[in-house]
PDB file of C-alpha atoms in Angstrom:
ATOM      1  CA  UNK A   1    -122.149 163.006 197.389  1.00 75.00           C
ATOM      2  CA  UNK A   2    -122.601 161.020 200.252  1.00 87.00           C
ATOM      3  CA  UNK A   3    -120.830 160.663 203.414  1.00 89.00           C
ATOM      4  CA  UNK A   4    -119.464 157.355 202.306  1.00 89.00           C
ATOM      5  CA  UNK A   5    -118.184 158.125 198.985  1.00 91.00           C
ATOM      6  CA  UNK A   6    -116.493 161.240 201.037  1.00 93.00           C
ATOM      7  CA  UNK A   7    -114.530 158.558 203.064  1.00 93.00           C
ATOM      8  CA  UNK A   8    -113.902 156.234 199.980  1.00 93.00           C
ATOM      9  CA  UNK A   9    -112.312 159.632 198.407  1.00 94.00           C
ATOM     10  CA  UNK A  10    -110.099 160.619 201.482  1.00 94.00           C
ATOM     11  CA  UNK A  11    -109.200 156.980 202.261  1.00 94.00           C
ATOM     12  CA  UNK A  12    -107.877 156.625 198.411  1.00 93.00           C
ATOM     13  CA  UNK A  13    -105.666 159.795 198.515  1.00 95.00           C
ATOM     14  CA  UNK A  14    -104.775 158.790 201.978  1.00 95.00           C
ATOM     15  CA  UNK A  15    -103.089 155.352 200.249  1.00 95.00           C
ATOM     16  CA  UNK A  16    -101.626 156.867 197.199  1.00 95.00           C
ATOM     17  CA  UNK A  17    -100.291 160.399 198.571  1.00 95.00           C
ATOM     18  CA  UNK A  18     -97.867 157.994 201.334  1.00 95.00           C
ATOM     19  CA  UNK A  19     -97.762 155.283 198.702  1.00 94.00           C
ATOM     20  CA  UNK A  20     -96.239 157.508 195.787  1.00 94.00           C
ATOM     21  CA  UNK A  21     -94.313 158.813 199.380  1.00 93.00           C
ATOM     22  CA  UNK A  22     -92.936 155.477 200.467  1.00 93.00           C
ATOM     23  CA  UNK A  23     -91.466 154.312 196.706  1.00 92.00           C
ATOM     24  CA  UNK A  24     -89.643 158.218 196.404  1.00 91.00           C
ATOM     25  CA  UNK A  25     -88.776 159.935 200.176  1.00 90.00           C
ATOM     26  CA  UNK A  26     -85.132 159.380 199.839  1.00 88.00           C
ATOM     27  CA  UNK A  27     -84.432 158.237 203.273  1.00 88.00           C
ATOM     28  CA  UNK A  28     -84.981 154.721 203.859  1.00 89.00           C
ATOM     29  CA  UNK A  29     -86.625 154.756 207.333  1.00 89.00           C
ATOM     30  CA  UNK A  30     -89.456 157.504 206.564  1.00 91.00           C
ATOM     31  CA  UNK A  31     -89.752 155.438 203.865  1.00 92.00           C
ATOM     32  CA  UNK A  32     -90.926 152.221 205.428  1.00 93.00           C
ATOM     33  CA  UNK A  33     -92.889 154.415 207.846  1.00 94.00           C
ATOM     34  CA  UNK A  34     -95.216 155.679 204.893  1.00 95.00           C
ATOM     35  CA  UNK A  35     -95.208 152.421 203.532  1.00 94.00           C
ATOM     36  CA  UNK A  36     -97.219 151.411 207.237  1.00 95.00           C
ATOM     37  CA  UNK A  37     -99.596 154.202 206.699  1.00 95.00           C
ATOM     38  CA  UNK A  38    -100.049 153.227 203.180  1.00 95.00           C
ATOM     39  CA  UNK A  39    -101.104 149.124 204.718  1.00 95.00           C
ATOM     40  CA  UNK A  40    -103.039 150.827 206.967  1.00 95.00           C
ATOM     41  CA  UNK A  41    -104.933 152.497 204.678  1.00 95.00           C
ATOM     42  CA  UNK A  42    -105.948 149.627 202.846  1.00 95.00           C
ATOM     43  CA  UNK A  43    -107.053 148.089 206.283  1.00 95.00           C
ATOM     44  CA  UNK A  44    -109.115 151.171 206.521  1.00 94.00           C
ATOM     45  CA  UNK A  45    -110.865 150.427 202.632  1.00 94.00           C
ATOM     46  CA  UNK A  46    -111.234 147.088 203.269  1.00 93.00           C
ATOM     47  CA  UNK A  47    -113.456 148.275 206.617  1.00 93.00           C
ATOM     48  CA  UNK A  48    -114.912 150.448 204.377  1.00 93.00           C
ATOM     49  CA  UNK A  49    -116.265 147.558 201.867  1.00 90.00           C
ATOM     50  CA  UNK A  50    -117.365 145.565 205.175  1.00 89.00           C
ATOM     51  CA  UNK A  51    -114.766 143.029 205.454  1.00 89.00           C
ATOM     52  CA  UNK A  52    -113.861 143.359 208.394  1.00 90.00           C
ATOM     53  CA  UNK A  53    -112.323 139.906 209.197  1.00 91.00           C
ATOM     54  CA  UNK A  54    -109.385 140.759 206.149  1.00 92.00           C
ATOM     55  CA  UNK A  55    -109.017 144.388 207.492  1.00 93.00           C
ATOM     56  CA  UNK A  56    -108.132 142.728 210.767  1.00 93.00           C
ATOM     57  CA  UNK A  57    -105.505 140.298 208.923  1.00 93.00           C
ATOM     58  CA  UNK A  58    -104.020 143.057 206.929  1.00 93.00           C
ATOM     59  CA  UNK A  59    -103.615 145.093 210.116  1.00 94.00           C
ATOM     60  CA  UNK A  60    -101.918 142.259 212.317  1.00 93.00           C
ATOM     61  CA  UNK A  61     -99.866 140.222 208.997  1.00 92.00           C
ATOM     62  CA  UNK A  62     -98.691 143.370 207.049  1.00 91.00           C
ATOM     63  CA  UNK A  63     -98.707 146.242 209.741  1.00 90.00           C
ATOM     64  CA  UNK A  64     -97.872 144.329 212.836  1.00 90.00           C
ATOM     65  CA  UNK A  65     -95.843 141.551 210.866  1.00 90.00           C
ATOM     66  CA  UNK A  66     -94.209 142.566 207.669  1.00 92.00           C
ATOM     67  CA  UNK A  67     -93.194 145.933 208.288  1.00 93.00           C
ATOM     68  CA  UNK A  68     -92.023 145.488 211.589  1.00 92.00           C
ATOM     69  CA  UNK A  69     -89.467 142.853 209.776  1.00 91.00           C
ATOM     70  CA  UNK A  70     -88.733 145.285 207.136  1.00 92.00           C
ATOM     71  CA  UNK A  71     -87.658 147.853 210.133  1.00 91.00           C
ATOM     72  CA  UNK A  72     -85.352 144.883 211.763  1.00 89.00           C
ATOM     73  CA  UNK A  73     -83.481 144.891 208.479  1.00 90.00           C
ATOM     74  CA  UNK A  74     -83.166 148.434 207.762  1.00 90.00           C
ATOM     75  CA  UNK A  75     -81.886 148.319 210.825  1.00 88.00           C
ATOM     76  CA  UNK A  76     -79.723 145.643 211.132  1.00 85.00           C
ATOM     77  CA  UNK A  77     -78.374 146.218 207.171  1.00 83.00           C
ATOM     78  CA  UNK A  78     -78.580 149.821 206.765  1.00 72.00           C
ATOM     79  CA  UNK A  79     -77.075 153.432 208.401  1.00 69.00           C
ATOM     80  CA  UNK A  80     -80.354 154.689 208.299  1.00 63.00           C
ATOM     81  CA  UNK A  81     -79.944 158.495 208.693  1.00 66.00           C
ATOM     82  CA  UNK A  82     -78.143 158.270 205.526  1.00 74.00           C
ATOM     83  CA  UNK A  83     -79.982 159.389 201.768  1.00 77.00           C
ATOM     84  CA  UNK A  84     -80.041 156.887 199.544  1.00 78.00           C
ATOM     85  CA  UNK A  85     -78.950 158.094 196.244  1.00 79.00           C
ATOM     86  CA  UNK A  86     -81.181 159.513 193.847  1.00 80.00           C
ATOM     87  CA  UNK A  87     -82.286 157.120 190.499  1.00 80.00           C
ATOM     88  CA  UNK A  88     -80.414 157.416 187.710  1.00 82.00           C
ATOM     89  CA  UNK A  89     -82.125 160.497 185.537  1.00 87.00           C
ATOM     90  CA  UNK A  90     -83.054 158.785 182.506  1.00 89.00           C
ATOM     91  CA  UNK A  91     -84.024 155.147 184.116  1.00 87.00           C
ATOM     92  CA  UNK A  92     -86.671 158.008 186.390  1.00 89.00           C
ATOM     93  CA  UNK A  93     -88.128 159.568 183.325  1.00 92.00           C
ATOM     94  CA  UNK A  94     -88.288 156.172 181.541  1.00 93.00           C
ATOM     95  CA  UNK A  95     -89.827 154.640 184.379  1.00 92.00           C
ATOM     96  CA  UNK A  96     -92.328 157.519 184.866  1.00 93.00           C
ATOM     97  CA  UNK A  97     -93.072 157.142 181.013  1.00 94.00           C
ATOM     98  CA  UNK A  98     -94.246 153.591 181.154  1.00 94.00           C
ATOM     99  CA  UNK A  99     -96.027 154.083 184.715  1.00 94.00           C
ATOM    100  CA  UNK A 100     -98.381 156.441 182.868  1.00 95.00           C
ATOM    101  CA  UNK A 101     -98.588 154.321 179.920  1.00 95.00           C
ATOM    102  CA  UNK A 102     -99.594 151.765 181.932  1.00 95.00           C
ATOM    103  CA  UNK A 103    -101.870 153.560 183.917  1.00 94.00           C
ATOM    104  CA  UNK A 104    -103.892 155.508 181.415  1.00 95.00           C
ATOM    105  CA  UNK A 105    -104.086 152.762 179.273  1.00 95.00           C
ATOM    106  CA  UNK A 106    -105.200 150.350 182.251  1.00 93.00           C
ATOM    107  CA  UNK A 107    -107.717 153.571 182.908  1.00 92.00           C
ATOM    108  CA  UNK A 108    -108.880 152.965 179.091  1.00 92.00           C
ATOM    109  CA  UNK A 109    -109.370 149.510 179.393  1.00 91.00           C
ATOM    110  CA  UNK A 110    -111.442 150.050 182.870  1.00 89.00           C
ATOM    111  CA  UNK A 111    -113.679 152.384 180.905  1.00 88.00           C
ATOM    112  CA  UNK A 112    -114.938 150.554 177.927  1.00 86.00           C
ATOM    113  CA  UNK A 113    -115.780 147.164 180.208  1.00 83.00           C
ATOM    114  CA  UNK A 114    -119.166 146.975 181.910  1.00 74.00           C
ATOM    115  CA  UNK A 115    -119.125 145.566 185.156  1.00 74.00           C
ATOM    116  CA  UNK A 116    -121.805 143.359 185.674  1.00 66.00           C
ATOM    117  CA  UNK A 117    -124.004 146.711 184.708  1.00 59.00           C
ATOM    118  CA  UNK A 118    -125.348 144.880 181.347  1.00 52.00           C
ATOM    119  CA  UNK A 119    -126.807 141.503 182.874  1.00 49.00           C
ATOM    120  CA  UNK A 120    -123.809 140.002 180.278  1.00 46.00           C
ATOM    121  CA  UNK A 121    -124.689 136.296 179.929  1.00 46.00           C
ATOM    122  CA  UNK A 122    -121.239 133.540 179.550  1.00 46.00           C
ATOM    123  CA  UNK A 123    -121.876 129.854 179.776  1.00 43.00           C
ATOM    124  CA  UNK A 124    -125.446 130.369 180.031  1.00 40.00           C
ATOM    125  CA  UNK A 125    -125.150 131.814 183.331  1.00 44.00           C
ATOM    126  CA  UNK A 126    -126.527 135.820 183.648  1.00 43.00           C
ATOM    127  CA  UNK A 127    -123.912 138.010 185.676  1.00 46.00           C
ATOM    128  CA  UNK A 128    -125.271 140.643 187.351  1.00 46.00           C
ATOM    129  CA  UNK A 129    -125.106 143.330 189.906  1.00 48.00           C
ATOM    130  CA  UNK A 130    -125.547 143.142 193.493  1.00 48.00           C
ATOM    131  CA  UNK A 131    -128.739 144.835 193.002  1.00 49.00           C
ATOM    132  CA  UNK A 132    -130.406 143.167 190.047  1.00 48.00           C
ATOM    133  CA  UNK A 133    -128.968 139.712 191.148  1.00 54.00           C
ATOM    134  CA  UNK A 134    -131.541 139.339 193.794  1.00 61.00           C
ATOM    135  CA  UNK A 135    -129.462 136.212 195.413  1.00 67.00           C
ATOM    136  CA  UNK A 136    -128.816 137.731 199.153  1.00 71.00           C
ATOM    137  CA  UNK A 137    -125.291 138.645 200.368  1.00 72.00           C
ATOM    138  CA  UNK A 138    -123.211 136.249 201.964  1.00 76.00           C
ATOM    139  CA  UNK A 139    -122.540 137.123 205.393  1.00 77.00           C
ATOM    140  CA  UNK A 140    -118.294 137.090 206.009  1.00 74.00           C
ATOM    141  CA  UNK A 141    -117.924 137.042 209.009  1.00 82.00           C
ATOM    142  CA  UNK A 142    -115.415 135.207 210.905  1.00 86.00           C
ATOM    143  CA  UNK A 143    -117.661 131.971 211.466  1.00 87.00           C
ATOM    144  CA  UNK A 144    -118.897 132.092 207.613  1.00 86.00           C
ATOM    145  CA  UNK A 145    -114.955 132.227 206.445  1.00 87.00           C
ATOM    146  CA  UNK A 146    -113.816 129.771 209.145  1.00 88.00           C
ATOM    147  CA  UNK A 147    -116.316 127.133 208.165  1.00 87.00           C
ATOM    148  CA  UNK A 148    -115.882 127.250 204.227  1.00 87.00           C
ATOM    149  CA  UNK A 149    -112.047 127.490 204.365  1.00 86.00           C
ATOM    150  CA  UNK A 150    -111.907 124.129 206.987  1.00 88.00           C
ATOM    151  CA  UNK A 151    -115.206 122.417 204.965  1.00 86.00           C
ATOM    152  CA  UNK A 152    -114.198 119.762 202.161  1.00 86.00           C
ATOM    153  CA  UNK A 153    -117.389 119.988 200.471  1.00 85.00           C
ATOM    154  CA  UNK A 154    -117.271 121.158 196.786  1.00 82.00           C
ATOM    155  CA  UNK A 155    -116.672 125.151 197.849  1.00 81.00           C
ATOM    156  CA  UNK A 156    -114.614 123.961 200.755  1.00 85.00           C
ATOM    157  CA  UNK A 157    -111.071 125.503 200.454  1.00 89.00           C
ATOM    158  CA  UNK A 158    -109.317 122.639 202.984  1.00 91.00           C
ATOM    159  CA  UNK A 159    -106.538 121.658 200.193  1.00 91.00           C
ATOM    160  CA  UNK A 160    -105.383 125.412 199.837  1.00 91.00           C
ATOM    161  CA  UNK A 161    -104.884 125.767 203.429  1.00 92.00           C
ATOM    162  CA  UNK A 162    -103.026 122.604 203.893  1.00 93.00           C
ATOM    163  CA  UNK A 163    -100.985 123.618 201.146  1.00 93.00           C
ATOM    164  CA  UNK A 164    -100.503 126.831 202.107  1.00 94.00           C
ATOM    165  CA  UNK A 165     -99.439 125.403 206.103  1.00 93.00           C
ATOM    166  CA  UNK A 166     -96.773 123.133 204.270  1.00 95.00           C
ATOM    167  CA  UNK A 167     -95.199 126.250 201.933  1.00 94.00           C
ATOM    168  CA  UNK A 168     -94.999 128.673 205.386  1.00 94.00           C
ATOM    169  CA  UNK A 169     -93.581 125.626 206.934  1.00 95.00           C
ATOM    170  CA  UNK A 170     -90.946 125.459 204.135  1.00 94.00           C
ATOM    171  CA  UNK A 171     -90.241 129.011 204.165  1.00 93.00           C
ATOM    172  CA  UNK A 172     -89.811 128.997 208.160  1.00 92.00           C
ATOM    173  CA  UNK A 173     -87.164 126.011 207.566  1.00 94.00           C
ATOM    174  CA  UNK A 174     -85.515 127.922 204.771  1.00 92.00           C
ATOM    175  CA  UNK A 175     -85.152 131.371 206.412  1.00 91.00           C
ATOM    176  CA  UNK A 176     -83.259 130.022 209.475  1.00 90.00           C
ATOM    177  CA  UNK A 177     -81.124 127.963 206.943  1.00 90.00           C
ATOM    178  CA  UNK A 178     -80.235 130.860 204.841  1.00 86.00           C
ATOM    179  CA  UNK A 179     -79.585 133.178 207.618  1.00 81.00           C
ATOM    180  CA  UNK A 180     -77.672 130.710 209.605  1.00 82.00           C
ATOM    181  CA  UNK A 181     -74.045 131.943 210.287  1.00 76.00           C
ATOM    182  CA  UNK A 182     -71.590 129.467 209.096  1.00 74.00           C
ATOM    183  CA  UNK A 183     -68.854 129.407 212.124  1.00 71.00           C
ATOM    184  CA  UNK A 184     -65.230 130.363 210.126  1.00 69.00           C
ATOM    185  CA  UNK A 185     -63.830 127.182 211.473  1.00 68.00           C
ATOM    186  CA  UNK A 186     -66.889 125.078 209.569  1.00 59.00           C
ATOM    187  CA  UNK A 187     -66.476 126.487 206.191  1.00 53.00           C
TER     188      UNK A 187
ATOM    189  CA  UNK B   1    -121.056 151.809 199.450  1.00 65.00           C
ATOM    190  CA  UNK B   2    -123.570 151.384 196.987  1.00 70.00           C
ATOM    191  CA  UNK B   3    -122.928 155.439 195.939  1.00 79.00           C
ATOM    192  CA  UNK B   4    -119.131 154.537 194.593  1.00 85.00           C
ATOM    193  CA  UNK B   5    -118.938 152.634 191.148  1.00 87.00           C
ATOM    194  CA  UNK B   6    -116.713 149.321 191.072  1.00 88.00           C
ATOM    195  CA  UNK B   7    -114.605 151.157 187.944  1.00 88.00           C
ATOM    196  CA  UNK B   8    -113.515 153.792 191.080  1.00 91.00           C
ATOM    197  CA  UNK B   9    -111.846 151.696 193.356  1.00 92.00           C
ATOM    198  CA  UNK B  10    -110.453 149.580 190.462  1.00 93.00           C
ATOM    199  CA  UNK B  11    -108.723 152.956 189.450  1.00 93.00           C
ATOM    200  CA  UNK B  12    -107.845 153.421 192.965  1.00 94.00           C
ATOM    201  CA  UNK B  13    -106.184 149.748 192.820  1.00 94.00           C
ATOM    202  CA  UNK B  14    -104.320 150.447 189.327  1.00 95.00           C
ATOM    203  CA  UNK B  15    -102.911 153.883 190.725  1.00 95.00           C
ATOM    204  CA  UNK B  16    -101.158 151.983 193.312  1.00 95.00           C
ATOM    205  CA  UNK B  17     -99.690 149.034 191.218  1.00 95.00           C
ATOM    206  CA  UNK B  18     -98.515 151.372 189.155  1.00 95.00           C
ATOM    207  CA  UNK B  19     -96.539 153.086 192.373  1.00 95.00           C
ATOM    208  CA  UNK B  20     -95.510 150.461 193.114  1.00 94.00           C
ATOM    209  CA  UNK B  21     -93.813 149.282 189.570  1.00 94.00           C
ATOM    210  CA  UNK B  22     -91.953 152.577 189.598  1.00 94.00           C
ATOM    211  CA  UNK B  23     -90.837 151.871 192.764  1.00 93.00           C
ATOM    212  CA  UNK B  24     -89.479 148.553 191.475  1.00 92.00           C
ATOM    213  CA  UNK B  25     -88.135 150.396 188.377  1.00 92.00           C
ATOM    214  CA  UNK B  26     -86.079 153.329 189.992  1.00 91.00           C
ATOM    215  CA  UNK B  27     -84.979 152.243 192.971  1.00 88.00           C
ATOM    216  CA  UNK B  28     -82.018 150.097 193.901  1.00 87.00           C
ATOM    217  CA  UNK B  29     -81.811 148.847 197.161  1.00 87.00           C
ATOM    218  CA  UNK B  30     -83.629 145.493 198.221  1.00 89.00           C
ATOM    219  CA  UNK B  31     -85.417 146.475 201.024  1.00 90.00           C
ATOM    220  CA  UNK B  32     -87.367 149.402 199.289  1.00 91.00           C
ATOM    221  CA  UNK B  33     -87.966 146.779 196.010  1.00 92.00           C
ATOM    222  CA  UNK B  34     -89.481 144.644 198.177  1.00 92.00           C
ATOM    223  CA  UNK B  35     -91.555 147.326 199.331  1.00 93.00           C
ATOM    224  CA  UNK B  36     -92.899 148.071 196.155  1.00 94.00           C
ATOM    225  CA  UNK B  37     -93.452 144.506 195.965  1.00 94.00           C
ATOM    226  CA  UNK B  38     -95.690 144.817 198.958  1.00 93.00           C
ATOM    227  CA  UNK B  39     -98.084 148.175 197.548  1.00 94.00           C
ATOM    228  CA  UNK B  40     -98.201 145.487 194.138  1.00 95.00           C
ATOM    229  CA  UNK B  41     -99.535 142.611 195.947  1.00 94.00           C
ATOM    230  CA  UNK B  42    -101.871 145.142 198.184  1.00 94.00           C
ATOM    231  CA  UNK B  43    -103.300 146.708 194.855  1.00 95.00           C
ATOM    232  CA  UNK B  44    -104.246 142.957 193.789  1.00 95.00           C
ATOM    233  CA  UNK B  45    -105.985 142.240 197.257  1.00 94.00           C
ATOM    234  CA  UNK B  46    -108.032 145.467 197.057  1.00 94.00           C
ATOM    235  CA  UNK B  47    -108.780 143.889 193.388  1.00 93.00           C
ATOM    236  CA  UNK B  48    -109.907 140.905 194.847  1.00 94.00           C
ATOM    237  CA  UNK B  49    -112.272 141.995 197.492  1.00 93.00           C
ATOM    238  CA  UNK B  50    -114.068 145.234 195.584  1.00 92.00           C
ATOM    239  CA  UNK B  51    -114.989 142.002 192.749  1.00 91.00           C
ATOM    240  CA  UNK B  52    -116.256 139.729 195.449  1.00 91.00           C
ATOM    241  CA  UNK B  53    -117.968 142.282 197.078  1.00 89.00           C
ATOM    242  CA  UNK B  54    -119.755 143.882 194.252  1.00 88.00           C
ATOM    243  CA  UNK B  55    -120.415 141.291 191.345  1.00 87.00           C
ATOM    244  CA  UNK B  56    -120.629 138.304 193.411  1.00 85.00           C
ATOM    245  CA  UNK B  57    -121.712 139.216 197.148  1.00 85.00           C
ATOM    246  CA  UNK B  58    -123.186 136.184 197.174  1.00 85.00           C
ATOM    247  CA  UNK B  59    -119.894 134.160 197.637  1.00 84.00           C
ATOM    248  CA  UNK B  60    -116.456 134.175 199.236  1.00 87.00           C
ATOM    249  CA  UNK B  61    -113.763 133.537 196.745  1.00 88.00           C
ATOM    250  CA  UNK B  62    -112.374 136.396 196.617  1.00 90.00           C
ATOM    251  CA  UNK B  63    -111.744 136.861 200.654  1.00 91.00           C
ATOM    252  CA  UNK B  64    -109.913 133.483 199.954  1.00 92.00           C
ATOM    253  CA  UNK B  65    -107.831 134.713 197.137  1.00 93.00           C
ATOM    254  CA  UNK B  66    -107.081 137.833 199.283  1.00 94.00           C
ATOM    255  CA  UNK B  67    -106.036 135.719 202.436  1.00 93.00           C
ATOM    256  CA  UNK B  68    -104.241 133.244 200.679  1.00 94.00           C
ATOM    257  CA  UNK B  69    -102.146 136.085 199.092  1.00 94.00           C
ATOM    258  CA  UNK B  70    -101.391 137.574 202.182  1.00 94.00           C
ATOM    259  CA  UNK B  71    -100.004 134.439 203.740  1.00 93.00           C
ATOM    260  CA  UNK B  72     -97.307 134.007 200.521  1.00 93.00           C
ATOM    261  CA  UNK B  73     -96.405 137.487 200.913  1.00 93.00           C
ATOM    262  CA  UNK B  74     -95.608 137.153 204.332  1.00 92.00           C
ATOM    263  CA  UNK B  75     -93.612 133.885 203.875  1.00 93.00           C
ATOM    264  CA  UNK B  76     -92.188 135.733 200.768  1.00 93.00           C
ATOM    265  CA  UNK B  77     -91.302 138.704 202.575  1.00 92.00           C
ATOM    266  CA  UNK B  78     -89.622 136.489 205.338  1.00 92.00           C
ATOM    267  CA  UNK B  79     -87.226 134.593 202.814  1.00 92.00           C
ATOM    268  CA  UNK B  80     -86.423 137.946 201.231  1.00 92.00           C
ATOM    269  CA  UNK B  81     -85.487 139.615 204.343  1.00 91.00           C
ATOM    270  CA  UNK B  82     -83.508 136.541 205.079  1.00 91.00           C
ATOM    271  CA  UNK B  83     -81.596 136.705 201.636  1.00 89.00           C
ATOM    272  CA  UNK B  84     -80.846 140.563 202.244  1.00 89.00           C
ATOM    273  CA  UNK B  85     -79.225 139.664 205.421  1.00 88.00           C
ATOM    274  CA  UNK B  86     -76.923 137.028 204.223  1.00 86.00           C
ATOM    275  CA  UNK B  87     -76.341 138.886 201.144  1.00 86.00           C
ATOM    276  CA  UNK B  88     -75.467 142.133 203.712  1.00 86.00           C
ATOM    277  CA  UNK B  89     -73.272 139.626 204.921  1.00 84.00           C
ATOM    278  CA  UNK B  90     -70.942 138.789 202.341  1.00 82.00           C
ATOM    279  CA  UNK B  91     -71.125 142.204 200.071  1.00 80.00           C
ATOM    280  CA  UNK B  92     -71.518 144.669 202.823  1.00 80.00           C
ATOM    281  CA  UNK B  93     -73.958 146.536 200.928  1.00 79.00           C
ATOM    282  CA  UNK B  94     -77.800 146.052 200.003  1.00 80.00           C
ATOM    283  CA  UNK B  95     -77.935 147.106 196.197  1.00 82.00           C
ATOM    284  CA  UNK B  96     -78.948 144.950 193.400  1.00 81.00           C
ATOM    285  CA  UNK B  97     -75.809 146.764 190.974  1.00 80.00           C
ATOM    286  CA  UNK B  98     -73.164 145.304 193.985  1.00 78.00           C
ATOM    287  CA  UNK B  99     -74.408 141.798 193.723  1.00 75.00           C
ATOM    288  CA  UNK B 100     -72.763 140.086 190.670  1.00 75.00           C
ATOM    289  CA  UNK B 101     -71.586 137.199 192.137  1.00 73.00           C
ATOM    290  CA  UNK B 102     -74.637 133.979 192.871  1.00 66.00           C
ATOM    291  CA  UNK B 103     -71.539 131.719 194.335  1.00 60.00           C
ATOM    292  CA  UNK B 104     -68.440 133.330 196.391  1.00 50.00           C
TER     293      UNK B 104
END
């Protein structure tokens, strides 16, 4: 076993061990904080496949971003040296019944399907591999993913991004209008 | 990378999904649902970029896919945190059993 399957294993125990931490420690803030080492994690295996531009927007939108919001409203909503209380014993054992159905049988699935090992052909064109497809790897960088996602071209992905600017614009105009305080005099 | 099959890190991906749904499933209180909801959308990300990067190196879809879905669960997360706050607001409490009421 190579050094980089080593780090593939460790990284993937790394995310599930404070995963399967963050959705059962009992007390709220500990759980948020293994929820960040869980993102971070993930920033870590997407280094690992060589992506580093998304490693770098996982670390700064979920780590930096999203979990630093979710610690304002513990905070802010929350006594958070308190427990919560435990689940309900029978919706747990339920739950943990149809996680593991789910799982194994997702497992099953994953088994009997060939990834691209077969040269399947669909529509007349051959998948493949990335070693028997012999086309040479894209580069992502920053420049590669900058310049397709702003091109308008036939891969160009410029009508998802406006979209995309228009819907965060929306959601930045709807979370000050739900959280605005209504003065008691108003309402 | 080359020594680790694509079915391992889809297993990987599945593990944590499935975390996360029995996060979803046991507990009660909004914030921690919504992080589940987080480790679900993760799992789909690390989905997206272990397919790009092995069957189709060639392209960049699936760093799209991956980017796009981390900008609507950022804006999602932001409107959720917003909704637990005014919810906090009027129920004193963040549990999904204490909020029966849509209109007050």
């Amino acid at each position: 076993m190579s050094a980089s399957a080593v780090i593939f294993y460790i990284l993937s125990f790394f995310i599930l061990a404070t995963g399967l931490l963050a959705v059962t420690s009992r007390k709220i803030f500990r759980s948020a904080i293994w929820l960040l080492f869980s993102l971070t994690g993930i920033a870590g295996l997407y280094f690992w496949l060589q992506m580093e531009f998304i490693a770098a927007v996982q670390v700064v939108v979920y780590v930096g971003g999203i979990v630093v919001l979710i610690i304002f409203s513990i905070f802010l909503t929350q006594q958070s040296g308190r427990d919560l209380p435990a689940p309900v014993r029978s919706r747990a054992i339920f739950s943990v019944l149809a996680v593991c159905t789910g799982f194994v049988l997702t497992c099953v699935l994953l088994r009997g399907y060939a990834f691209g090992r077969t040269g399947r052909t669909d529509g007349g064109q051959t998948f493949a591999g990335p070693v028997a497809s012999g086309v040479p790897a894209v580069d992502a960088s920053v420049g590669t993913i900058g310049a397709q996602m702003l091109s308008t071209s036939e891969h160009g992905y410029v009508l998802p991004f406006e979209v995309i600017s228009i819907l965060l614009l929306a959601a930045m105009i709807g979370c000050i209008v739900i959280a605005m305080k209504i003065k008691p005099d108003e309402k | 990378m080359s020594q680790v099959p694509l079915s391992h890190i889809l297993v990987v991906s599945t593990a944590l999904f499935f975390i996360g749904m029995y996060g979803l499933f046991t507990r009660r209180n909004m914030i921690t649902m919504l992080m589940s909801v987080e480790l679900i959308l993760n799992s789909v990300n690390i989905n997206f970029v272990a397919f790009n990067k092995y069957l189709y190196p060639d392209k960049l879809e699936g760093v799209f896919f991956t980017l796009f879905i981390i900008a609507i669960a950022a804006a999602e997360a932001a409107v959720a945190i917003a909704i637990i706050i005014n919810l906090y607001r009027n129920f004193h409490s963040i549990d999904v059993e204490d909020a029966g009421k849509m209109k007050f």
